PDB file of C-alpha atoms in Angstrom:
ATOM      1  CA  LYS A 402    -115.100  44.978 -13.333  1.00 80.00           C
ATOM      2  CA  ASN A 403    -116.438  48.421 -12.429  1.00 83.00           C
ATOM      3  CA  GLN A 404    -118.868  48.081  -9.544  1.00 90.00           C
ATOM      4  CA  VAL A 405    -120.547  50.186  -6.888  1.00 95.00           C
ATOM      5  CA  GLU A 406    -121.732  48.525  -3.673  1.00 96.00           C
ATOM      6  CA  GLN A 407    -123.916  50.224  -1.090  1.00 97.00           C
ATOM      7  CA  SER A 408    -124.821  49.388   2.481  1.00 97.00           C
ATOM      8  CA  PRO A 409    -127.098  48.965   4.226  1.00 97.00           C
ATOM      9  CA  GLN A 410    -129.716  47.925   1.680  1.00 96.00           C
ATOM     10  CA  SER A 411    -132.414  49.503   3.843  1.00 97.00           C
ATOM     11  CA  LEU A 412    -132.520  51.579   6.995  1.00 97.00           C
ATOM     12  CA  ILE A 413    -135.261  52.790   9.339  1.00 98.00           C
ATOM     13  CA  ILE A 414    -134.622  55.685  11.705  1.00 97.00           C
ATOM     14  CA  LEU A 415    -136.712  57.994  13.858  1.00 97.00           C
ATOM     15  CA  GLU A 416    -137.270  61.587  12.891  1.00 97.00           C
ATOM     16  CA  GLY A 417    -134.541  63.856  14.220  1.00 97.00           C
ATOM     17  CA  LYS A 418    -131.877  61.140  14.340  1.00 97.00           C
ATOM     18  CA  ASN A 419    -128.684  61.072  12.279  1.00 98.00           C
ATOM     19  CA  CYS A 420    -127.614  58.282   9.942  1.00 98.00           C
ATOM     20  CA  THR A 421    -124.706  57.326   7.697  1.00 98.00           C
ATOM     21  CA  LEU A 422    -124.901  55.461   4.415  1.00 98.00           C
ATOM     22  CA  GLN A 423    -121.905  53.665   2.912  1.00 98.00           C
ATOM     23  CA  CYS A 424    -120.607  53.223  -0.619  1.00 98.00           C
ATOM     24  CA  ASN A 425    -117.642  51.157  -1.885  1.00 97.00           C
ATOM     25  CA  TYR A 426    -116.548  51.246  -5.505  1.00 96.00           C
ATOM     26  CA  THR A 427    -114.051  49.613  -7.854  1.00 94.00           C
ATOM     27  CA  VAL A 428    -114.506  52.012 -10.793  1.00 88.00           C
ATOM     28  CA  SER A 429    -111.238  52.922 -12.476  1.00 85.00           C
ATOM     29  CA  PRO A 430    -109.987  55.321 -13.636  1.00 85.00           C
ATOM     30  CA  PHE A 431    -111.999  57.394 -11.203  1.00 86.00           C
ATOM     31  CA  SER A 432    -113.444  60.760 -12.205  1.00 85.00           C
ATOM     32  CA  ASN A 433    -116.028  61.719  -9.626  1.00 89.00           C
ATOM     33  CA  LEU A 434    -118.538  60.342  -7.147  1.00 93.00           C
ATOM     34  CA  ARG A 435    -122.108  61.533  -6.736  1.00 94.00           C
ATOM     35  CA  TRP A 436    -124.883  60.917  -4.299  1.00 97.00           C
ATOM     36  CA  TYR A 437    -128.423  61.084  -5.635  1.00 96.00           C
ATOM     37  CA  LYS A 438    -131.754  61.092  -3.803  1.00 97.00           C
ATOM     38  CA  GLN A 439    -134.595  59.272  -5.524  1.00 95.00           C
ATOM     39  CA  ASP A 440    -138.123  59.628  -4.217  1.00 93.00           C
ATOM     40  CA  THR A 441    -140.512  56.795  -5.012  1.00 89.00           C
ATOM     41  CA  GLY A 442    -141.728  57.042  -8.597  1.00 85.00           C
ATOM     42  CA  ARG A 443    -139.426  59.958  -9.431  1.00 89.00           C
ATOM     43  CA  GLY A 444    -136.092  60.462 -11.125  1.00 91.00           C
ATOM     44  CA  PRO A 445    -132.869  60.803  -9.099  1.00 93.00           C
ATOM     45  CA  VAL A 446    -131.850  64.277  -7.963  1.00 93.00           C
ATOM     46  CA  SER A 447    -128.202  65.139  -7.357  1.00 91.00           C
ATOM     47  CA  LEU A 448    -127.151  65.899  -3.768  1.00 95.00           C
ATOM     48  CA  THR A 449    -123.360  66.169  -4.049  1.00 93.00           C
ATOM     49  CA  ILE A 450    -120.550  65.620  -6.552  1.00 90.00           C
ATOM     50  CA  MET A 451    -116.956  65.066  -5.434  1.00 92.00           C
ATOM     51  CA  THR A 452    -113.855  64.835  -7.569  1.00 88.00           C
ATOM     52  CA  PHE A 453    -110.642  63.002  -6.721  1.00 83.00           C
ATOM     53  CA  SER A 454    -109.179  65.919  -4.777  1.00 87.00           C
ATOM     54  CA  GLU A 455    -112.211  66.528  -2.572  1.00 90.00           C
ATOM     55  CA  ASN A 456    -112.753  64.527   0.607  1.00 92.00           C
ATOM     56  CA  THR A 457    -115.880  66.175   1.963  1.00 96.00           C
ATOM     57  CA  LYS A 458    -118.795  68.173   0.623  1.00 95.00           C
ATOM     58  CA  SER A 459    -121.967  69.399   2.276  1.00 95.00           C
ATOM     59  CA  ASN A 460    -125.403  70.275   0.990  1.00 94.00           C
ATOM     60  CA  GLY A 461    -127.552  71.442   3.886  1.00 96.00           C
ATOM     61  CA  ARG A 462    -128.109  68.498   6.220  1.00 97.00           C
ATOM     62  CA  TYR A 463    -126.310  66.137   3.826  1.00 97.00           C
ATOM     63  CA  THR A 464    -122.531  65.667   4.129  1.00 97.00           C
ATOM     64  CA  ALA A 465    -120.640  63.350   1.820  1.00 97.00           C
ATOM     65  CA  THR A 466    -117.104  62.099   2.380  1.00 97.00           C
ATOM     66  CA  LEU A 467    -114.721  60.467  -0.039  1.00 96.00           C
ATOM     67  CA  ASP A 468    -111.596  58.392   0.575  1.00 95.00           C
ATOM     68  CA  ALA A 469    -110.120  57.839  -2.889  1.00 90.00           C
ATOM     69  CA  ASP A 470    -107.360  55.638  -1.492  1.00 92.00           C
ATOM     70  CA  THR A 471    -109.726  53.059  -0.005  1.00 94.00           C
ATOM     71  CA  LYS A 472    -112.411  53.782  -2.632  1.00 94.00           C
ATOM     72  CA  GLN A 473    -115.070  54.446  -0.043  1.00 97.00           C
ATOM     73  CA  SER A 474    -117.652  57.156   0.395  1.00 97.00           C
ATOM     74  CA  SER A 475    -120.279  57.912   2.990  1.00 98.00           C
ATOM     75  CA  LEU A 476    -123.357  60.105   3.115  1.00 98.00           C
ATOM     76  CA  HIS A 477    -124.242  61.491   6.541  1.00 98.00           C
ATOM     77  CA  ILE A 478    -127.734  62.862   7.120  1.00 98.00           C
ATOM     78  CA  THR A 479    -128.175  65.105  10.140  1.00 98.00           C
ATOM     79  CA  ALA A 480    -131.417  65.689  12.043  1.00 97.00           C
ATOM     80  CA  SER A 481    -133.478  63.545   9.696  1.00 97.00           C
ATOM     81  CA  GLN A 482    -136.903  64.652   8.511  1.00 97.00           C
ATOM     82  CA  LEU A 483    -139.855  62.680   7.193  1.00 97.00           C
ATOM     83  CA  SER A 484    -139.107  64.070   3.718  1.00 96.00           C
ATOM     84  CA  ASP A 485    -135.718  62.345   3.800  1.00 97.00           C
ATOM     85  CA  SER A 486    -137.493  59.025   3.221  1.00 97.00           C
ATOM     86  CA  ALA A 487    -136.175  57.965  -0.190  1.00 97.00           C
ATOM     87  CA  SER A 488    -133.581  55.827  -1.917  1.00 97.00           C
ATOM     88  CA  TYR A 489    -130.040  57.229  -1.803  1.00 98.00           C
ATOM     89  CA  ILE A 490    -127.916  56.172  -4.728  1.00 97.00           C
ATOM     90  CA  CYS A 491    -124.140  56.299  -4.972  1.00 97.00           C
ATOM     91  CA  VAL A 492    -122.920  56.883  -8.523  1.00 94.00           C
ATOM     92  CA  VAL A 493    -119.323  56.832  -9.767  1.00 92.00           C
ATOM     93  CA  SER A 494    -118.083  58.239 -13.054  1.00 87.00           C
ATOM     94  CA  ASP A 495    -114.956  57.074 -14.861  1.00 82.00           C
ATOM     95  CA  ARG A 496    -112.455  59.078 -16.887  1.00 73.00           C
ATOM     96  CA  GLY A 497    -112.231  56.453 -19.588  1.00 63.00           C
ATOM     97  CA  SER A 498    -114.671  57.965 -22.047  1.00 58.00           C
ATOM     98  CA  THR A 499    -116.067  61.273 -23.196  1.00 57.00           C
ATOM     99  CA  LEU A 500    -119.548  59.934 -22.475  1.00 59.00           C
ATOM    100  CA  GLY A 501    -119.118  60.424 -18.760  1.00 64.00           C
ATOM    101  CA  ARG A 502    -120.214  56.857 -18.125  1.00 76.00           C
ATOM    102  CA  LEU A 503    -121.914  56.443 -14.746  1.00 85.00           C
ATOM    103  CA  TYR A 504    -121.898  53.332 -12.585  1.00 90.00           C
ATOM    104  CA  PHE A 505    -124.846  53.089 -10.220  1.00 93.00           C
ATOM    105  CA  GLY A 506    -125.240  51.397  -6.867  1.00 95.00           C
ATOM    106  CA  ARG A 507    -128.548  49.767  -5.983  1.00 95.00           C
ATOM    107  CA  GLY A 508    -129.259  52.388  -3.389  1.00 96.00           C
ATOM    108  CA  THR A 509    -130.056  52.454   0.315  1.00 97.00           C
ATOM    109  CA  GLN A 510    -133.771  52.725   1.036  1.00 97.00           C
ATOM    110  CA  LEU A 511    -134.125  55.114   3.973  1.00 98.00           C
ATOM    111  CA  THR A 512    -137.373  55.329   5.923  1.00 98.00           C
ATOM    112  CA  VAL A 513    -137.830  58.046   8.534  1.00 98.00           C
ATOM    113  CA  TRP A 514    -140.565  57.401  11.088  1.00 97.00           C
ATOM    114  CA  PRO A 515    -142.247  60.109  13.156  1.00 95.00           C
TER     115      PRO A 515
ATOM    116  CA  GLU B1256    -135.248  71.665 -10.633  1.00 54.00           C
ATOM    117  CA  ALA B1257    -134.050  70.411 -13.998  1.00 60.00           C
ATOM    118  CA  ASP B1258    -136.165  71.125 -17.088  1.00 89.00           C
ATOM    119  CA  ILE B1259    -136.482  67.616 -18.422  1.00 95.00           C
ATOM    120  CA  TYR B1260    -139.863  66.076 -19.083  1.00 95.00           C
ATOM    121  CA  GLN B1261    -141.167  62.613 -19.739  1.00 97.00           C
ATOM    122  CA  THR B1262    -144.567  61.481 -20.947  1.00 96.00           C
ATOM    123  CA  PRO B1263    -146.542  59.505 -20.186  1.00 96.00           C
ATOM    124  CA  ARG B1264    -145.748  59.112 -16.492  1.00 95.00           C
ATOM    125  CA  TYR B1265    -147.619  55.816 -16.327  1.00 96.00           C
ATOM    126  CA  LEU B1266    -148.597  53.455 -19.152  1.00 97.00           C
ATOM    127  CA  VAL B1267    -150.395  50.116 -19.068  1.00 97.00           C
ATOM    128  CA  ILE B1268    -150.533  48.433 -22.445  1.00 96.00           C
ATOM    129  CA  GLY B1269    -151.202  45.034 -23.948  1.00 96.00           C
ATOM    130  CA  THR B1270    -148.654  42.683 -25.457  1.00 96.00           C
ATOM    131  CA  GLY B1271    -147.752  43.382 -29.082  1.00 95.00           C
ATOM    132  CA  LYS B1272    -148.581  47.070 -29.058  1.00 95.00           C
ATOM    133  CA  LYS B1273    -146.174  49.693 -30.338  1.00 96.00           C
ATOM    134  CA  ILE B1274    -145.307  52.404 -27.833  1.00 96.00           C
ATOM    135  CA  THR B1275    -143.213  55.562 -27.791  1.00 97.00           C
ATOM    136  CA  LEU B1276    -141.936  57.109 -24.581  1.00 97.00           C
ATOM    137  CA  GLU B1277    -141.307  60.827 -24.925  1.00 97.00           C
ATOM    138  CA  CYS B1278    -138.416  62.773 -23.402  1.00 98.00           C
ATOM    139  CA  SER B1279    -137.733  66.461 -23.855  1.00 97.00           C
ATOM    140  CA  GLN B1280    -135.295  68.899 -22.262  1.00 96.00           C
ATOM    141  CA  THR B1281    -135.123  72.658 -22.517  1.00 94.00           C
ATOM    142  CA  MET B1282    -131.561  73.106 -21.263  1.00 91.00           C
ATOM    143  CA  GLY B1283    -129.883  72.778 -24.678  1.00 91.00           C
ATOM    144  CA  HIS B1284    -127.868  69.752 -23.545  1.00 92.00           C
ATOM    145  CA  ASP B1285    -126.135  67.746 -26.266  1.00 91.00           C
ATOM    146  CA  LYS B1286    -125.859  64.466 -24.356  1.00 91.00           C
ATOM    147  CA  MET B1287    -128.998  62.498 -23.536  1.00 94.00           C
ATOM    148  CA  TYR B1288    -129.548  59.076 -22.004  1.00 94.00           C
ATOM    149  CA  TRP B1289    -132.193  56.397 -21.423  1.00 96.00           C
ATOM    150  CA  TYR B1290    -131.987  54.187 -18.364  1.00 96.00           C
ATOM    151  CA  GLN B1291    -134.046  51.198 -17.282  1.00 95.00           C
ATOM    152  CA  GLN B1292    -134.672  50.573 -13.589  1.00 94.00           C
ATOM    153  CA  ASP B1293    -136.428  47.682 -11.899  1.00 92.00           C
ATOM    154  CA  PRO B1294    -137.597  47.967  -8.251  1.00 87.00           C
ATOM    155  CA  GLY B1295    -134.704  47.809  -5.797  1.00 85.00           C
ATOM    156  CA  MET B1296    -132.170  47.533  -8.583  1.00 90.00           C
ATOM    157  CA  GLU B1297    -129.584  49.865 -10.072  1.00 91.00           C
ATOM    158  CA  LEU B1298    -130.157  51.980 -13.158  1.00 93.00           C
ATOM    159  CA  HIS B1299    -128.937  50.408 -16.388  1.00 93.00           C
ATOM    160  CA  LEU B1300    -127.996  52.498 -19.418  1.00 92.00           C
ATOM    161  CA  ILE B1301    -129.865  51.286 -22.521  1.00 94.00           C
ATOM    162  CA  HIS B1302    -129.315  54.147 -25.017  1.00 95.00           C
ATOM    163  CA  TYR B1303    -127.385  57.385 -25.255  1.00 93.00           C
ATOM    164  CA  SER B1304    -126.817  60.202 -27.686  1.00 93.00           C
ATOM    165  CA  TYR B1305    -123.962  62.689 -28.118  1.00 89.00           C
ATOM    166  CA  GLY B1306    -126.128  65.026 -30.171  1.00 92.00           C
ATOM    167  CA  VAL B1307    -128.432  65.297 -33.187  1.00 95.00           C
ATOM    168  CA  ASN B1308    -128.325  62.205 -35.424  1.00 94.00           C
ATOM    169  CA  SER B1309    -126.105  60.387 -32.918  1.00 93.00           C
ATOM    170  CA  THR B1310    -127.440  57.350 -31.026  1.00 94.00           C
ATOM    171  CA  GLU B1311    -125.658  54.419 -29.410  1.00 92.00           C
ATOM    172  CA  LYS B1312    -126.694  51.350 -27.454  1.00 91.00           C
ATOM    173  CA  GLY B1313    -125.813  51.255 -23.779  1.00 88.00           C
ATOM    174  CA  ASP B1314    -124.617  48.545 -21.444  1.00 82.00           C
ATOM    175  CA  LEU B1315    -127.918  46.698 -21.125  1.00 82.00           C
ATOM    176  CA  SER B1316    -129.274  45.055 -24.249  1.00 79.00           C
ATOM    177  CA  SER B1317    -132.692  46.415 -25.102  1.00 82.00           C
ATOM    178  CA  GLU B1318    -135.199  45.734 -27.868  1.00 88.00           C
ATOM    179  CA  SER B1319    -136.124  49.402 -27.878  1.00 92.00           C
ATOM    180  CA  THR B1320    -134.884  51.966 -30.381  1.00 94.00           C
ATOM    181  CA  VAL B1321    -134.252  55.704 -30.077  1.00 96.00           C
ATOM    182  CA  SER B1322    -133.906  58.678 -32.377  1.00 95.00           C
ATOM    183  CA  ARG B1323    -132.406  62.157 -32.019  1.00 97.00           C
ATOM    184  CA  ILE B1324    -133.681  64.443 -34.739  1.00 96.00           C
ATOM    185  CA  ARG B1325    -133.771  67.531 -32.545  1.00 96.00           C
ATOM    186  CA  THR B1326    -131.459  68.492 -29.695  1.00 95.00           C
ATOM    187  CA  GLU B1327    -134.284  68.771 -27.188  1.00 96.00           C
ATOM    188  CA  HIS B1328    -136.115  65.539 -28.067  1.00 97.00           C
ATOM    189  CA  PHE B1329    -135.024  61.922 -27.466  1.00 98.00           C
ATOM    190  CA  PRO B1330    -137.949  59.481 -27.833  1.00 98.00           C
ATOM    191  CA  LEU B1331    -137.733  55.763 -27.129  1.00 97.00           C
ATOM    192  CA  THR B1332    -139.822  53.272 -29.127  1.00 96.00           C
ATOM    193  CA  LEU B1333    -140.825  49.675 -28.552  1.00 94.00           C
ATOM    194  CA  GLU B1334    -142.208  48.152 -31.765  1.00 94.00           C
ATOM    195  CA  SER B1335    -143.919  45.243 -30.013  1.00 94.00           C
ATOM    196  CA  ALA B1336    -144.266  45.445 -26.254  1.00 94.00           C
ATOM    197  CA  ARG B1337    -143.855  42.308 -24.147  1.00 95.00           C
ATOM    198  CA  PRO B1338    -144.341  41.662 -20.410  1.00 96.00           C
ATOM    199  CA  SER B1339    -140.536  41.501 -20.017  1.00 94.00           C
ATOM    200  CA  HIS B1340    -140.469  45.207 -20.963  1.00 95.00           C
ATOM    201  CA  THR B1341    -142.335  46.089 -17.763  1.00 96.00           C
ATOM    202  CA  SER B1342    -140.046  48.503 -15.925  1.00 95.00           C
ATOM    203  CA  GLN B1343    -139.363  52.144 -15.112  1.00 96.00           C
ATOM    204  CA  TYR B1344    -137.695  54.115 -17.879  1.00 97.00           C
ATOM    205  CA  LEU B1345    -135.707  57.220 -16.943  1.00 96.00           C
ATOM    206  CA  CYS B1346    -134.444  59.846 -19.359  1.00 97.00           C
ATOM    207  CA  ALA B1347    -131.521  62.115 -18.512  1.00 95.00           C
ATOM    208  CA  SER B1348    -129.456  64.852 -20.113  1.00 94.00           C
ATOM    209  CA  SER B1349    -125.968  66.129 -19.431  1.00 89.00           C
ATOM    210  CA  ASP B1350    -124.443  69.584 -19.472  1.00 79.00           C
ATOM    211  CA  GLY B1351    -121.175  68.249 -20.876  1.00 71.00           C
ATOM    212  CA  THR B1352    -118.998  69.870 -18.226  1.00 67.00           C
ATOM    213  CA  ILE B1353    -116.060  68.050 -16.653  1.00 59.00           C
ATOM    214  CA  THR B1354    -118.288  66.539 -13.988  1.00 63.00           C
ATOM    215  CA  TYR B1355    -120.918  65.478 -16.551  1.00 69.00           C
ATOM    216  CA  GLU B1356    -123.775  66.302 -14.211  1.00 80.00           C
ATOM    217  CA  GLN B1357    -126.804  64.345 -15.379  1.00 87.00           C
ATOM    218  CA  TYR B1358    -130.307  65.671 -14.847  1.00 91.00           C
ATOM    219  CA  PHE B1359    -133.085  63.111 -14.716  1.00 94.00           C
ATOM    220  CA  GLY B1360    -136.692  63.278 -15.782  1.00 95.00           C
ATOM    221  CA  PRO B1361    -139.476  61.930 -13.555  1.00 94.00           C
ATOM    222  CA  GLY B1362    -139.597  58.584 -15.372  1.00 95.00           C
ATOM    223  CA  THR B1363    -142.225  56.508 -17.146  1.00 97.00           C
ATOM    224  CA  ARG B1364    -143.598  53.467 -15.344  1.00 96.00           C
ATOM    225  CA  LEU B1365    -144.448  50.943 -18.098  1.00 97.00           C
ATOM    226  CA  THR B1366    -146.577  47.863 -17.478  1.00 97.00           C
ATOM    227  CA  VAL B1367    -147.148  45.397 -20.295  1.00 96.00           C
ATOM    228  CA  THR B1368    -149.960  42.934 -19.694  1.00 95.00           C
TER     229      THR B1368
END
């Protein structure tokens, strides 16, 4: 069964600190892995997309890593800001259909305190 | 920011009413999607479309229906709303490239009383 599991479920950090969010998946055949940021009451916004051959990708203070062998990914946030408070969703796409079917994790709810 | 719009943003309606959630995109994308999301839970695909006159049901069974008469428009309709339909509904469209990047609208928060 294709699944995406994220940890921790929620996380509270102080402004300026770093944090790392985890994602494990069983989706096969694998196409790509994305990290989305979803602010409360808004739609998800893409942060990074990584294909099978990529093991790291950065977008400003966000750095995603991918280990396709162990089927794990992480999202590292550097020097957190209050605006980073949001849900971070790991999403994996399979190669099994032309639809580009996405499998969503439940997200990690990050809260940044001043 | 992606050019995909949803209206209304919030809707509170009584049981038995018919409702239509609007979704429009100006990017010319062929593929469009409707997702349902409950608080703290993952997004579930309820409908998708490959293009005009193409609609399919997604992974999560839904009593809603969709239509795709124009490329840019993908409305979702509930003929008779029930409290179990209370949820957030997200529309998305895809550019059809190899990575199938999906762009999401802001969502409609539906409450059925």
